[in-house]
PDB file of C-alpha atoms in Angstrom:
ATOM      1  CA  MET A 272      72.882 -72.348 -81.414  1.00 84.00           C
ATOM      2  CA  ALA A 273      73.008 -75.712 -79.613  1.00 87.00           C
ATOM      3  CA  ARG A 274      74.886 -74.141 -76.722  1.00 90.00           C
ATOM      4  CA  THR A 275      72.153 -71.484 -76.323  1.00 92.00           C
ATOM      5  CA  LEU A 276      69.476 -74.180 -76.245  1.00 90.00           C
ATOM      6  CA  TRP A 277      71.385 -76.103 -73.559  1.00 93.00           C
ATOM      7  CA  VAL A 278      71.757 -72.957 -71.442  1.00 92.00           C
ATOM      8  CA  LEU A 279      68.043 -72.158 -71.807  1.00 92.00           C
ATOM      9  CA  ALA A 280      67.093 -75.754 -70.936  1.00 93.00           C
ATOM     10  CA  LEU A 281      69.295 -75.719 -67.811  1.00 93.00           C
ATOM     11  CA  ALA A 282      67.902 -72.320 -66.767  1.00 94.00           C
ATOM     12  CA  ALA A 283      64.346 -73.629 -67.196  1.00 94.00           C
ATOM     13  CA  LEU A 284      65.205 -76.721 -65.174  1.00 94.00           C
ATOM     14  CA  ALA A 285      66.675 -74.565 -62.390  1.00 94.00           C
ATOM     15  CA  VAL A 286      63.518 -72.426 -62.322  1.00 94.00           C
ATOM     16  CA  LEU A 287      61.354 -75.574 -62.103  1.00 93.00           C
ATOM     17  CA  VAL A 288      63.435 -76.973 -59.230  1.00 94.00           C
ATOM     18  CA  ILE A 289      63.248 -73.695 -57.294  1.00 93.00           C
ATOM     19  CA  TYR A 290      59.503 -73.450 -57.946  1.00 93.00           C
ATOM     20  CA  GLY A 291      58.975 -77.013 -56.702  1.00 90.00           C
ATOM     21  CA  MET A 292      61.039 -76.422 -53.557  1.00 87.00           C
ATOM     22  CA  ARG A 293      59.142 -73.215 -52.766  1.00 86.00           C
ATOM     23  CA  ARG A 294      55.795 -74.885 -53.351  1.00 86.00           C
ATOM     24  CA  GLY A 295      56.734 -77.795 -51.055  1.00 80.00           C
ATOM     25  CA  TRP A 296      57.939 -75.436 -48.309  1.00 73.00           C
ATOM     26  CA  ASN A 297      54.701 -73.404 -48.517  1.00 76.00           C
ATOM     27  CA  ARG A 298      52.578 -76.584 -48.359  1.00 76.00           C
ATOM     28  CA  ARG A 299      54.511 -77.715 -45.278  1.00 70.00           C
ATOM     29  CA  LYS A 300      54.105 -74.271 -43.725  1.00 69.00           C
ATOM     30  CA  ARG A 301      50.318 -74.326 -44.251  1.00 69.00           C
ATOM     31  CA  GLY A 302      50.185 -77.743 -42.592  1.00 66.00           C
ATOM     32  CA  HIS A 303      51.968 -76.411 -39.494  1.00 68.00           C
ATOM     33  CA  ASP A 304      50.256 -72.998 -39.250  1.00 66.00           C
ATOM     34  CA  ALA A 305      47.787 -74.282 -36.642  1.00 64.00           C
ATOM     35  CA  LEU A 306      50.702 -74.755 -34.215  1.00 67.00           C
ATOM     36  CA  ALA A 307      51.638 -71.086 -34.225  1.00 60.00           C
ATOM     37  CA  GLY A 308      48.676 -69.982 -32.118  1.00 63.00           C
ATOM     38  CA  SER A 309      48.869 -72.829 -29.619  1.00 69.00           C
ATOM     39  CA  LEU A 310      52.478 -72.463 -28.467  1.00 79.00           C
ATOM     40  CA  PRO A 311      52.909 -71.699 -24.764  1.00 84.00           C
ATOM     41  CA  GLY A 312      54.208 -68.218 -23.944  1.00 86.00           C
ATOM     42  CA  VAL A 313      57.089 -67.468 -21.598  1.00 91.00           C
ATOM     43  CA  PRO A 314      55.652 -66.878 -18.115  1.00 92.00           C
ATOM     44  CA  PRO A 315      56.389 -63.548 -16.423  1.00 91.00           C
ATOM     45  CA  GLY A 316      58.887 -63.447 -13.557  1.00 90.00           C
ATOM     46  CA  LEU A 317      60.943 -66.354 -14.847  1.00 90.00           C
ATOM     47  CA  ASP A 318      64.199 -64.513 -14.152  1.00 87.00           C
ATOM     48  CA  SER A 319      63.502 -64.586 -10.408  1.00 91.00           C
ATOM     49  CA  LEU A 320      63.193 -68.389 -10.287  1.00 93.00           C
ATOM     50  CA  PRO A 321      66.225 -70.578  -9.486  1.00 94.00           C
ATOM     51  CA  GLU A 322      67.687 -72.662 -12.307  1.00 95.00           C
ATOM     52  CA  LEU A 323      67.933 -76.413 -11.667  1.00 95.00           C
ATOM     53  CA  LEU A 324      71.053 -76.797 -13.831  1.00 95.00           C
ATOM     54  CA  PRO A 325      73.597 -74.223 -14.970  1.00 94.00           C
ATOM     55  CA  ALA A 326      72.536 -72.452 -18.167  1.00 94.00           C
ATOM     56  CA  SER A 327      74.065 -73.928 -21.305  1.00 95.00           C
ATOM     57  CA  VAL A 328      75.012 -71.986 -24.432  1.00 95.00           C
ATOM     58  CA  GLY A 329      74.729 -73.842 -27.723  1.00 95.00           C
ATOM     59  CA  LEU A 330      72.680 -74.266 -30.883  1.00 95.00           C
ATOM     60  CA  TYR A 331      68.914 -74.599 -31.169  1.00 96.00           C
ATOM     61  CA  VAL A 332      68.777 -77.201 -33.941  1.00 95.00           C
ATOM     62  CA  GLY A 333      65.068 -76.976 -34.731  1.00 93.00           C
ATOM     63  CA  THR A 334      61.769 -78.716 -34.131  1.00 92.00           C
ATOM     64  CA  THR A 335      60.266 -81.671 -35.973  1.00 91.00           C
ATOM     65  CA  ILE A 336      57.167 -83.806 -35.693  1.00 89.00           C
ATOM     66  CA  ALA A 337      58.032 -86.426 -33.037  1.00 91.00           C
ATOM     67  CA  GLY A 338      59.331 -89.648 -34.507  1.00 88.00           C
ATOM     68  CA  ASP A 339      60.183 -88.094 -37.893  1.00 90.00           C
ATOM     69  CA  TRP A 340      63.606 -86.481 -37.556  1.00 90.00           C
ATOM     70  CA  GLN A 341      63.438 -84.896 -41.022  1.00 88.00           C
ATOM     71  CA  ASN A 342      59.916 -83.421 -40.861  1.00 85.00           C
ATOM     72  CA  ARG A 343      60.909 -79.932 -39.732  1.00 86.00           C
ATOM     73  CA  VAL A 344      58.111 -77.768 -38.290  1.00 86.00           C
ATOM     74  CA  THR A 345      58.042 -74.370 -39.984  1.00 81.00           C
ATOM     75  CA  ALA A 346      55.422 -72.578 -37.856  1.00 80.00           C
ATOM     76  CA  ALA A 347      56.353 -69.704 -35.537  1.00 77.00           C
ATOM     77  CA  THR A 348      60.100 -69.835 -36.315  1.00 83.00           C
ATOM     78  CA  LEU A 349      60.353 -73.340 -34.806  1.00 87.00           C
ATOM     79  CA  GLY A 350      62.250 -74.527 -37.862  1.00 85.00           C
ATOM     80  CA  ASN A 351      64.930 -71.813 -37.746  1.00 88.00           C
ATOM     81  CA  ARG A 352      68.334 -72.760 -36.361  1.00 93.00           C
ATOM     82  CA  ALA A 353      69.778 -70.216 -33.968  1.00 95.00           C
ATOM     83  CA  SER A 354      72.353 -69.748 -31.245  1.00 96.00           C
ATOM     84  CA  ALA A 355      70.561 -70.247 -27.956  1.00 97.00           C
ATOM     85  CA  THR A 356      70.876 -70.532 -24.216  1.00 96.00           C
ATOM     86  CA  ALA A 357      69.045 -73.399 -22.514  1.00 96.00           C
ATOM     87  CA  ARG A 358      67.735 -72.813 -18.995  1.00 96.00           C
ATOM     88  CA  LEU A 359      65.978 -75.400 -16.851  1.00 96.00           C
ATOM     89  CA  TYR A 360      63.476 -74.331 -14.215  1.00 96.00           C
ATOM     90  CA  ARG A 361      61.150 -76.356 -12.032  1.00 94.00           C
ATOM     91  CA  THR A 362      58.292 -75.062 -14.208  1.00 94.00           C
ATOM     92  CA  GLY A 363      59.843 -75.814 -17.610  1.00 94.00           C
ATOM     93  CA  VAL A 364      62.635 -75.311 -20.148  1.00 96.00           C
ATOM     94  CA  LEU A 365      63.494 -72.009 -21.774  1.00 96.00           C
ATOM     95  CA  LEU A 366      65.405 -72.026 -25.058  1.00 96.00           C
ATOM     96  CA  ASP A 367      66.372 -68.374 -25.427  1.00 95.00           C
ATOM     97  CA  ARG A 368      67.170 -68.117 -29.139  1.00 96.00           C
ATOM     98  CA  ALA A 369      69.279 -65.299 -30.564  1.00 95.00           C
ATOM     99  CA  GLY A 370      67.357 -63.289 -33.155  1.00 93.00           C
ATOM    100  CA  GLU A 371      64.171 -65.326 -32.617  1.00 92.00           C
ATOM    101  CA  GLU A 372      61.450 -65.394 -30.012  1.00 90.00           C
ATOM    102  CA  PRO A 373      62.273 -67.611 -27.026  1.00 93.00           C
ATOM    103  CA  LEU A 374      60.789 -71.095 -26.924  1.00 94.00           C
ATOM    104  CA  TRP A 375      59.140 -72.028 -23.623  1.00 94.00           C
ATOM    105  CA  ILE A 376      58.321 -75.689 -22.927  1.00 94.00           C
ATOM    106  CA  PRO A 377      56.313 -75.945 -19.682  1.00 93.00           C
ATOM    107  CA  VAL A 378      56.585 -79.037 -17.488  1.00 93.00           C
ATOM    108  CA  SER A 379      52.922 -79.841 -18.211  1.00 90.00           C
ATOM    109  CA  ALA A 380      53.811 -80.221 -21.913  1.00 90.00           C
ATOM    110  CA  LEU A 381      56.809 -82.527 -21.418  1.00 92.00           C
ATOM    111  CA  HIS A 382      56.500 -86.030 -22.778  1.00 91.00           C
ATOM    112  CA  ASP A 383      60.101 -87.251 -22.736  1.00 93.00           C
ATOM    113  CA  ALA A 384      63.730 -86.316 -23.355  1.00 95.00           C
ATOM    114  CA  ARG A 385      66.625 -88.197 -24.904  1.00 95.00           C
ATOM    115  CA  VAL A 386      70.109 -87.838 -26.316  1.00 95.00           C
ATOM    116  CA  ASP A 387      70.109 -88.279 -30.079  1.00 95.00           C
ATOM    117  CA  HIS A 388      72.505 -87.713 -32.966  1.00 93.00           C
ATOM    118  CA  LYS A 389      70.062 -86.473 -35.582  1.00 93.00           C
ATOM    119  CA  LEU A 390      67.182 -84.009 -35.806  1.00 93.00           C
ATOM    120  CA  ALA A 391      65.823 -81.508 -38.313  1.00 87.00           C
ATOM    121  CA  ASN A 392      68.143 -82.741 -41.078  1.00 84.00           C
ATOM    122  CA  LYS A 393      71.224 -82.232 -38.893  1.00 87.00           C
ATOM    123  CA  VAL A 394      73.475 -85.064 -37.779  1.00 90.00           C
ATOM    124  CA  VAL A 395      75.935 -84.354 -34.981  1.00 87.00           C
ATOM    125  CA  PRO A 396      78.915 -86.452 -33.893  1.00 85.00           C
ATOM    126  CA  GLY A 397      80.174 -87.080 -30.395  1.00 83.00           C
ATOM    127  CA  VAL A 398      77.890 -86.900 -27.379  1.00 84.00           C
ATOM    128  CA  GLY A 399      74.919 -85.867 -29.506  1.00 88.00           C
ATOM    129  CA  MET A 400      72.194 -83.383 -28.697  1.00 95.00           C
ATOM    130  CA  LEU A 401      69.372 -82.990 -26.229  1.00 96.00           C
ATOM    131  CA  VAL A 402      66.005 -83.761 -27.835  1.00 96.00           C
ATOM    132  CA  ILE A 403      62.890 -82.789 -25.890  1.00 96.00           C
ATOM    133  CA  THR A 404      59.588 -84.381 -26.877  1.00 94.00           C
ATOM    134  CA  TRP A 405      56.669 -82.133 -25.930  1.00 92.00           C
ATOM    135  CA  HIS A 406      53.092 -81.218 -26.769  1.00 88.00           C
ATOM    136  CA  PRO A 407      52.657 -77.749 -28.320  1.00 84.00           C
ATOM    137  CA  ASP A 408      49.337 -76.953 -26.646  1.00 75.00           C
ATOM    138  CA  GLY A 409      50.974 -77.213 -23.227  1.00 66.00           C
ATOM    139  CA  HIS A 410      49.240 -80.403 -22.134  1.00 59.00           C
ATOM    140  CA  SER A 411      50.882 -83.804 -22.077  1.00 54.00           C
ATOM    141  CA  SER A 412      47.718 -85.506 -23.323  1.00 56.00           C
ATOM    142  CA  SER A 413      47.380 -83.716 -26.674  1.00 55.00           C
ATOM    143  CA  ALA A 414      47.958 -85.389 -30.014  1.00 61.00           C
ATOM    144  CA  GLU A 415      51.000 -85.039 -32.291  1.00 81.00           C
ATOM    145  CA  PRO A 416      53.972 -84.285 -30.047  1.00 89.00           C
ATOM    146  CA  LEU A 417      57.017 -82.381 -31.290  1.00 91.00           C
ATOM    147  CA  ASP A 418      60.770 -82.970 -30.917  1.00 94.00           C
ATOM    148  CA  SER A 419      62.947 -79.900 -30.265  1.00 95.00           C
ATOM    149  CA  GLY A 420      66.723 -80.251 -30.396  1.00 96.00           C
ATOM    150  CA  PHE A 421      69.463 -78.368 -28.589  1.00 96.00           C
ATOM    151  CA  ARG A 422      73.173 -78.978 -29.162  1.00 95.00           C
ATOM    152  CA  HIS A 423      75.215 -77.967 -26.110  1.00 93.00           C
ATOM    153  CA  GLY A 424      78.205 -75.865 -27.155  1.00 89.00           C
ATOM    154  CA  ASP A 425      80.048 -76.191 -23.876  1.00 81.00           C
ATOM    155  CA  GLU A 426      81.113 -79.169 -21.763  1.00 84.00           C
ATOM    156  CA  THR A 427      77.538 -79.841 -20.625  1.00 87.00           C
ATOM    157  CA  ASP A 428      76.502 -83.483 -20.786  1.00 90.00           C
ATOM    158  CA  PRO A 429      73.079 -83.755 -22.482  1.00 93.00           C
ATOM    159  CA  ALA A 430      72.397 -86.957 -20.492  1.00 94.00           C
ATOM    160  CA  GLU A 431      72.366 -84.845 -17.316  1.00 95.00           C
ATOM    161  CA  TRP A 432      69.622 -82.672 -18.831  1.00 96.00           C
ATOM    162  CA  VAL A 433      67.687 -85.769 -19.908  1.00 96.00           C
ATOM    163  CA  LYS A 434      67.764 -87.113 -16.361  1.00 96.00           C
ATOM    164  CA  ALA A 435      66.614 -83.777 -14.907  1.00 95.00           C
ATOM    165  CA  LEU A 436      63.814 -83.406 -17.463  1.00 95.00           C
ATOM    166  CA  ARG A 437      62.553 -86.929 -16.868  1.00 95.00           C
ATOM    167  CA  THR A 438      62.247 -86.254 -13.143  1.00 94.00           C
ATOM    168  CA  LEU A 439      60.192 -83.112 -13.898  1.00 92.00           C
ATOM    169  CA  ARG A 440      57.794 -84.488 -16.473  1.00 83.00           C
ATOM    170  CA  PRO A 441      54.243 -85.111 -15.315  1.00 76.00           C
ATOM    171  CA  THR A 442      53.183 -88.655 -14.538  1.00 68.00           C
ATOM    172  CA  ALA A 443      50.239 -90.142 -16.363  1.00 49.00           C
ATOM    173  CA  THR A 444      47.021 -89.406 -14.507  1.00 41.00           C
ATOM    174  CA  THR A 445      45.690 -92.869 -15.160  1.00 38.00           C
ATOM    175  CA  ASP A 446      48.637 -94.451 -13.339  1.00 39.00           C
ATOM    176  CA  SER A 447      48.340 -92.170 -10.331  1.00 39.00           C
ATOM    177  CA  ASP A 448      44.551 -92.551 -10.246  1.00 39.00           C
ATOM    178  CA  SER A 449      44.822 -96.334 -10.282  1.00 36.00           C
ATOM    179  CA  GLU A 450      47.389 -96.197  -7.461  1.00 37.00           C
ATOM    180  CA  HIS A 451      45.015 -94.064  -5.386  1.00 39.00           C
ATOM    181  CA  ASP A 452      42.167 -96.450  -6.188  1.00 38.00           C
ATOM    182  CA  ASP A 453      44.313 -99.411  -5.088  1.00 37.00           C
ATOM    183  CA  GLU A 454      45.230 -97.650  -1.826  1.00 40.00           C
ATOM    184  CA  ALA A 455      41.579 -96.834  -1.150  1.00 39.00           C
ATOM    185  CA  ALA A 456      40.584-100.473  -1.768  1.00 37.00           C
ATOM    186  CA  VAL A 457      43.251-101.683   0.680  1.00 35.00           C
ATOM    187  CA  GLU A 458      42.044 -99.215   3.318  1.00 39.00           C
ATOM    188  CA  ARG A 459      38.430-100.381   2.869  1.00 36.00           C
ATOM    189  CA  GLN A 460      39.539-104.002   3.236  1.00 37.00           C
ATOM    190  CA  GLU A 461      41.410-103.208   6.452  1.00 38.00           C
ATOM    191  CA  GLU A 462      38.349-101.456   7.886  1.00 40.00           C
ATOM    192  CA  THR A 463      36.096-104.505   7.360  1.00 38.00           C
TER     193      THR A 463
END
């Protein structure tokens, strides 16, 4: 009789744990649902554009809220790991995921890129993975950026991708505006 009670208690505990995990996942999913409609789509005619770096085959690790490597985003399959091919164009980055819709990150949405060893509850040894920080609405000025990770499966150096992405990202408009204002002030001074 005692053994039956222990088995029933353990089964009840397992059901409670599964229920709690499912409830937490659904709450997280509701919190990220707003992202699903604002993700940039893949532009037509991308195949005809030249690639800035050779395509790299590897693993799409997932997407998290920027700065929180364990807060995986669940909206629009962003949280699903998948084999992928990364392609870099002058207009953005395409992560062509196997079995999932491709993820397009336009240049206008880029915030930064880095090499890191952890993202979306995955820790990788060695050279690490490429992590791209971007804004899901396609504009670099929006709130709450995301981090998307890609682990190169070949001999590609993620630092090379970081360097290329940083040269493509948009500059802050306030910096460029102030430079133009400074140049205009110098020209006015020279005229007088």
